[in-house]
CSV table of C-alpha atoms and ligand atoms in Angstrom, one decimal:
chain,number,residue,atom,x,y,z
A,1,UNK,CA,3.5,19.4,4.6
A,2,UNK,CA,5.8,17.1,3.7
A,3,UNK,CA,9.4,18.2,2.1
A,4,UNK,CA,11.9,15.5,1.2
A,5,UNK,CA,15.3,15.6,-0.9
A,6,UNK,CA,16.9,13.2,-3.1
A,7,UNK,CA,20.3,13.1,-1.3
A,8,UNK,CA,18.6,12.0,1.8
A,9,UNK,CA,16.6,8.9,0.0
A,10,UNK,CA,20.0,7.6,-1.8
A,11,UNK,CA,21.0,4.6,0.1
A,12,UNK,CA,17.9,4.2,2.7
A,13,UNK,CA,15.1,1.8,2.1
A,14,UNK,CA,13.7,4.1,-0.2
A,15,UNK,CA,16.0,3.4,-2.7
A,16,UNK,CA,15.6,0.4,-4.7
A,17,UNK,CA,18.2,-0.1,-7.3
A,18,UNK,CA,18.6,-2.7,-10.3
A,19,UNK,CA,20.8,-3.6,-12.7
A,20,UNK,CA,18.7,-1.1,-15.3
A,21,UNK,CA,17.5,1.0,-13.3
A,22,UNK,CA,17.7,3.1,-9.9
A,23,UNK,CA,14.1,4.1,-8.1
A,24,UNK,CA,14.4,7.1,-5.5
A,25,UNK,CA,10.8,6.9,-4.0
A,26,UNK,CA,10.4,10.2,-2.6
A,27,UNK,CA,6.4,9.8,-1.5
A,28,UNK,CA,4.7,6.3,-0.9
A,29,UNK,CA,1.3,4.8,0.0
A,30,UNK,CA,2.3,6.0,3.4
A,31,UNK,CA,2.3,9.6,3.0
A,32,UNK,CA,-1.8,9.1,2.2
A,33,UNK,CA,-1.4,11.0,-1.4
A,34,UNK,CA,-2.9,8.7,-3.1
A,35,UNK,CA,0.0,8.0,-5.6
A,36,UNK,CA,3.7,7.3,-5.4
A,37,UNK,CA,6.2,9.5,-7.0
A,38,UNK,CA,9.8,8.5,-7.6
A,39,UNK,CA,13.4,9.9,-9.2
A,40,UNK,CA,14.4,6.7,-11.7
A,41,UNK,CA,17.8,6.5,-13.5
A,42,UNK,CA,17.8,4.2,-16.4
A,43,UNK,CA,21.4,2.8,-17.0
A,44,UNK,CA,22.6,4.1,-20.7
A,45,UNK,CA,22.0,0.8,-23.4
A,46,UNK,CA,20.0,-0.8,-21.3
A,47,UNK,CA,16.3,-2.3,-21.9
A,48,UNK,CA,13.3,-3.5,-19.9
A,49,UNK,CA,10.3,-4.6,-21.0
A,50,UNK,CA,7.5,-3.2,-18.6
A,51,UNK,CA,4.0,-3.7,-18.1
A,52,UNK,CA,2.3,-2.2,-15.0
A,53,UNK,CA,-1.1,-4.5,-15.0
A,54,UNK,CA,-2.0,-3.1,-11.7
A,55,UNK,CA,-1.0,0.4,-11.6
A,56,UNK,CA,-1.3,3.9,-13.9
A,57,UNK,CA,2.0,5.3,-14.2
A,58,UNK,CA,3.2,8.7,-15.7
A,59,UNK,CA,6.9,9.4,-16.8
A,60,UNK,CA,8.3,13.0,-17.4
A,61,UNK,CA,12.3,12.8,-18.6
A,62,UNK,CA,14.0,15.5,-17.2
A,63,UNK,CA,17.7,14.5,-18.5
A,64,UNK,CA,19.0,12.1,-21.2
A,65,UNK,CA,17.4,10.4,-24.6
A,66,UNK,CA,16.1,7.2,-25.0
A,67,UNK,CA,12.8,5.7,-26.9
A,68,UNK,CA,9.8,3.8,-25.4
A,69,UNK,CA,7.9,1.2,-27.5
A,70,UNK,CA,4.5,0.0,-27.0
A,71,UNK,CA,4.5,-3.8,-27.7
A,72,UNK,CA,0.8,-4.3,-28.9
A,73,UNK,CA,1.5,-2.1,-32.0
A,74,UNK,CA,5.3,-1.8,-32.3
A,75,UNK,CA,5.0,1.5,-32.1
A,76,UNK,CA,7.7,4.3,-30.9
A,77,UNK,CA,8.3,7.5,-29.5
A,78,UNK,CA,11.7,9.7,-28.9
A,79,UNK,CA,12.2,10.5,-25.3
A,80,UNK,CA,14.1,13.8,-24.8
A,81,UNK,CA,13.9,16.5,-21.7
A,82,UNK,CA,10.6,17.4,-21.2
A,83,UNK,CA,9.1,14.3,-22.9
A,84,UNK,CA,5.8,13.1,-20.9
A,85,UNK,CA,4.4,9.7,-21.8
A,86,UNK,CA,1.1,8.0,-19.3
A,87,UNK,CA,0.6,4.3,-19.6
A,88,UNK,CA,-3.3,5.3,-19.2
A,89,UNK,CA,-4.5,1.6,-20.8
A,90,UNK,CA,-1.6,-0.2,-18.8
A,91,UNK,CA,0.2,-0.7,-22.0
A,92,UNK,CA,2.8,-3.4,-21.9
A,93,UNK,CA,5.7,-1.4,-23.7
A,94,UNK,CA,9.5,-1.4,-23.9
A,95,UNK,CA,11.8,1.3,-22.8
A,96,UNK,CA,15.2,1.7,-23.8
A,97,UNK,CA,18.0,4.1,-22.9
A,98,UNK,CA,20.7,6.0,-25.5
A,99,UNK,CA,22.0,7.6,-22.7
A,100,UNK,CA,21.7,7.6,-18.9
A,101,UNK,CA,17.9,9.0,-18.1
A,102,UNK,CA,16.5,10.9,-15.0
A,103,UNK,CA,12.9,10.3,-15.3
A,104,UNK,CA,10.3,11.4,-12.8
A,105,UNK,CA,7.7,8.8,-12.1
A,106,UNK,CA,4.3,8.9,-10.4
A,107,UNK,CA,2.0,5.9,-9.9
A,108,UNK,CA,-1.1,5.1,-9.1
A,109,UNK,CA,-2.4,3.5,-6.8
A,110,UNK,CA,0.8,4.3,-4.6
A,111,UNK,CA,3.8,1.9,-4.1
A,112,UNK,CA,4.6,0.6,-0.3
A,113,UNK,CA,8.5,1.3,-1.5
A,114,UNK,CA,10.0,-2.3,-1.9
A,115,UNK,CA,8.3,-3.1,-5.6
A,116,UNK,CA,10.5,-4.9,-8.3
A,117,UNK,CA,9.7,-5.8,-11.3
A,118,UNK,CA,8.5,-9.6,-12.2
A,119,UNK,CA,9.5,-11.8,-14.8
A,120,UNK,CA,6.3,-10.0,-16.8
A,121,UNK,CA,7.7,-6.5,-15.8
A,122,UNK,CA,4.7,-6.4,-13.8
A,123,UNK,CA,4.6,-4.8,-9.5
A,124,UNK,CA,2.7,-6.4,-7.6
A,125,UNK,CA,0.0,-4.8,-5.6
A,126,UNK,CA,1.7,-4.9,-2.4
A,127,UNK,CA,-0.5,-4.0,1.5
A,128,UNK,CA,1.6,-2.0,3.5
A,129,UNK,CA,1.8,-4.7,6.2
A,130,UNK,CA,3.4,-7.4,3.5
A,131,UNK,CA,5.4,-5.2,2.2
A,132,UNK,CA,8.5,-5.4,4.9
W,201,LIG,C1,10.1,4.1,-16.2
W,201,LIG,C2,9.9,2.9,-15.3
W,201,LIG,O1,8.9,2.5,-14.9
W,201,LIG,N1,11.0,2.4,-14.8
W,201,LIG,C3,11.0,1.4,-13.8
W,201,LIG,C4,11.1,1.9,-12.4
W,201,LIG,C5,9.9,2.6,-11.9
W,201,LIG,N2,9.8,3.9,-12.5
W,201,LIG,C6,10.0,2.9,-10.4
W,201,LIG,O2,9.8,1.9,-9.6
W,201,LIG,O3,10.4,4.0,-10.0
């Protein structure tokens, strides 16, 4: 079994942290789940245009209010405590914070831990070995 706590992943290696957002990746590729799942804090005002070609990703907000928009159709959806939305067609898509957000990420396949975003908004699908 593996057990892990937030306060021990704020400021190691498995914190990655970005002007608009803050990624706590509790499990990794190297834990042999089969997914990554992470703590992220979007920054309050803030927008990033994301668009995970290579993974699946699932999002469940746990605290704060903001609104995600998928860019093929423009269309939008309130984000509010105990709001799920899963980018199950890898939909490029937009997400914007009213107020400071604690979302609870899981991705598939898993990340290594060092991922950041491209200029596309896209991870890249790292090998453990490369990822340093
Ligand atoms: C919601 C989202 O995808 N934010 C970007 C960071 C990502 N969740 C991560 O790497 O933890």
């Amino acid at each position: 079994m593996i057990v892990r706590r937030l306060e021990d992943i704020a400021g190691s290696a498995q914190e990655v942290i970005t002007p608009n957002w803050t990624s706590r990746r509790l499990l990794l590729k190297r834990d042999g789940m089969g997914f990554s799942m992470h703590e992220t804090t979007i920054e309050p005002g803030t927008q990033t245009h994301i668009w995970y070609k290579h993974h699946l990703e699932a999002v469940l907000c746990i605290e704060g209010e903001g609104v995600v928009e998928t860019l093929a159709d423009g269309r939008t959806h309130a984000i509010v405590p105990g709001t799920l939305y899963a980018l199950d067609q890898h939909d490029r898509h937009c997400l914007r914070a009213t107020t400071r957000m604690r979302l609870v990420c899981v991705f598939s396949p898993a990340l290594t831990g060092r991922e950041v975003h491209d200029a596309q908004g896209i991870y890249p699908l790292l090998e453990e070995a490369a990822a340093g």
